[in-house]
Amino acid sequence: MDLYIIRRHGIWSNEDELAATNEKSLQVGEDMKDRLRWIRSYAVTEEDGRIGSVCIYEASDREAIREHGQRIGAPTEDVHLARGTAVKRDDPEPVTIV
C-alpha cells in the first residue's frame, strides 16, 4: 500500500457533522481494510468558517481513496501520493474545541 494525503475542502458545517463522518469512516474503513487504512486526520477551519480536513491514508490505489470518500459522504479529487515522511516532533496533545 502507498501513503496518500487527502484534502477535503469545507465539507462540514459543524463538529457534529464531522463526528458523524468520522464514525462512518471507521465503519467503511473496516469494510475496506484489505485496500485502505486511515492513519490520521487534521480538521481545519476554512476561510468561510466551514470545516475541512487533511487526512493521511494508506491505500492500494487512488480508486480506493475515492470509493471510501464517496461511501462516507465526503468525496474529494484532491488526493496526492506522498513522496516520503519526515517526522520532526511527536504530535502535540489534541486540541479541545469549545
mmCIF file of C-alpha atoms in Angstrom:
data_model
loop_
_atom_site.group_PDB
_atom_site.id
_atom_site.type_symbol
_atom_site.label_atom_id
_atom_site.label_comp_id
_atom_site.label_asym_id
_atom_site.label_seq_id
_atom_site.Cartn_x
_atom_site.Cartn_y
_atom_site.Cartn_z
ATOM 1 C CA MET A 1 0.000 0.000 0.000
ATOM 2 C CA ASP A 2 1.071 3.575 -0.648
ATOM 3 C CA LEU A 3 0.666 6.639 1.564
ATOM 4 C CA TYR A 4 -1.801 9.327 0.399
ATOM 5 C CA ILE A 5 -2.609 12.869 1.510
ATOM 6 C CA ILE A 6 -6.276 13.828 1.069
ATOM 7 C CA ARG A 7 -7.547 17.415 1.344
ATOM 8 C CA ARG A 8 -11.267 17.840 1.870
ATOM 9 C CA HIS A 9 -12.383 21.442 1.474
ATOM 10 C CA GLY A 10 -15.285 22.757 3.596
ATOM 11 C CA ILE A 11 -17.246 19.508 3.728
ATOM 12 C CA TRP A 12 -18.746 20.079 7.194
ATOM 13 C CA SER A 13 -20.621 22.984 8.758
ATOM 14 C CA ASN A 14 -20.160 21.901 12.390
ATOM 15 C CA GLU A 15 -18.454 19.461 14.760
ATOM 16 C CA ASP A 16 -21.460 17.097 14.875
ATOM 17 C CA GLU A 17 -21.323 16.589 11.104
ATOM 18 C CA LEU A 18 -17.570 15.985 11.313
ATOM 19 C CA ALA A 19 -18.015 13.439 14.134
ATOM 20 C CA ALA A 20 -20.708 11.582 12.166
ATOM 21 C CA THR A 21 -18.434 11.361 9.125
ATOM 22 C CA ASN A 22 -15.557 10.126 11.303
ATOM 23 C CA GLU A 23 -17.754 7.354 12.683
ATOM 24 C CA LYS A 24 -18.883 6.373 9.180
ATOM 25 C CA SER A 25 -15.246 6.440 8.034
ATOM 26 C CA LEU A 26 -14.295 3.893 10.687
ATOM 27 C CA GLN A 27 -17.139 1.584 9.621
ATOM 28 C CA VAL A 28 -16.378 1.826 5.903
ATOM 29 C CA GLY A 29 -12.650 1.525 6.595
ATOM 30 C CA GLU A 30 -13.288 -1.793 8.323
ATOM 31 C CA ASP A 31 -15.177 -3.000 5.227
ATOM 32 C CA MET A 32 -12.253 -1.890 3.034
ATOM 33 C CA LYS A 33 -9.382 -2.963 5.307
ATOM 34 C CA ASP A 34 -7.760 -5.012 2.556
ATOM 35 C CA ARG A 35 -7.489 -1.849 0.377
ATOM 36 C CA LEU A 36 -7.344 1.114 2.763
ATOM 37 C CA ARG A 37 -6.212 2.169 6.249
ATOM 38 C CA TRP A 38 -6.929 5.538 7.914
ATOM 39 C CA ILE A 39 -3.780 6.824 9.628
ATOM 40 C CA ARG A 40 -4.791 10.269 10.943
ATOM 41 C CA SER A 41 -6.656 13.458 10.109
ATOM 42 C CA TYR A 42 -6.420 17.111 10.986
ATOM 43 C CA ALA A 43 -9.589 19.210 10.955
ATOM 44 C CA VAL A 44 -9.035 22.703 9.573
ATOM 45 C CA THR A 45 -11.109 25.849 9.669
ATOM 46 C CA GLU A 46 -11.762 27.147 6.159
ATOM 47 C CA GLU A 47 -11.836 30.860 5.348
ATOM 48 C CA ASP A 48 -15.649 30.778 5.250
ATOM 49 C CA GLY A 49 -15.819 29.147 8.708
ATOM 50 C CA ARG A 50 -16.722 25.670 7.454
ATOM 51 C CA ILE A 51 -14.626 22.664 8.447
ATOM 52 C CA GLY A 52 -12.273 20.875 6.084
ATOM 53 C CA SER A 53 -9.597 18.279 6.680
ATOM 54 C CA VAL A 54 -6.181 16.992 5.760
ATOM 55 C CA CYS A 55 -6.117 13.194 6.022
ATOM 56 C CA ILE A 56 -3.393 10.605 5.796
ATOM 57 C CA TYR A 57 -4.334 7.163 4.481
ATOM 58 C CA GLU A 58 -2.568 4.067 3.286
ATOM 59 C CA ALA A 59 -4.342 2.656 0.260
ATOM 60 C CA SER A 60 -3.882 0.195 -2.556
ATOM 61 C CA ASP A 61 -4.594 2.950 -5.090
ATOM 62 C CA ARG A 62 -6.383 6.276 -5.645
ATOM 63 C CA GLU A 63 -9.593 4.464 -6.566
ATOM 64 C CA ALA A 64 -9.801 3.030 -3.032
ATOM 65 C CA ILE A 65 -9.468 6.577 -1.626
ATOM 66 C CA ARG A 66 -12.193 7.857 -3.964
ATOM 67 C CA GLU A 67 -14.523 4.955 -3.163
ATOM 68 C CA HIS A 68 -14.055 5.484 0.572
ATOM 69 C CA GLY A 69 -14.821 9.216 0.207
ATOM 70 C CA GLN A 70 -17.993 8.513 -1.762
ATOM 71 C CA ARG A 71 -19.172 5.925 0.766
ATOM 72 C CA ILE A 72 -18.690 8.248 3.756
ATOM 73 C CA GLY A 73 -20.270 11.259 2.043
ATOM 74 C CA ALA A 74 -17.007 13.228 1.857
ATOM 75 C CA PRO A 75 -15.775 12.868 -1.720
ATOM 76 C CA THR A 76 -12.665 14.616 -2.980
ATOM 77 C CA GLU A 77 -10.455 14.719 -6.029
ATOM 78 C CA ASP A 78 -7.676 16.453 -4.062
ATOM 79 C CA VAL A 79 -5.640 13.254 -3.481
ATOM 80 C CA HIS A 80 -1.836 13.177 -3.550
ATOM 81 C CA LEU A 81 0.641 10.316 -3.328
ATOM 82 C CA ALA A 82 3.090 11.058 -0.507
ATOM 83 C CA ARG A 83 6.746 11.042 -1.551
ATOM 84 C CA GLY A 84 8.058 10.401 1.922
ATOM 85 C CA THR A 85 7.723 11.131 5.612
ATOM 86 C CA ALA A 86 9.861 13.410 7.764
ATOM 87 C CA VAL A 87 8.818 13.334 11.427
ATOM 88 C CA LYS A 88 10.399 16.236 13.308
ATOM 89 C CA ARG A 89 8.410 16.071 16.545
ATOM 90 C CA ASP A 90 5.665 13.969 18.061
ATOM 91 C CA ASP A 91 2.147 15.281 17.567
ATOM 92 C CA PRO A 92 1.026 17.674 20.314
ATOM 93 C CA GLU A 93 -1.853 16.792 22.596
ATOM 94 C CA PRO A 94 -5.204 17.007 20.761
ATOM 95 C CA VAL A 95 -6.842 20.405 20.699
ATOM 96 C CA THR A 96 -10.110 20.688 22.594
ATOM 97 C CA ILE A 97 -12.644 22.658 20.585
ATOM 98 C CA VAL A 98 -15.032 24.668 22.701
#
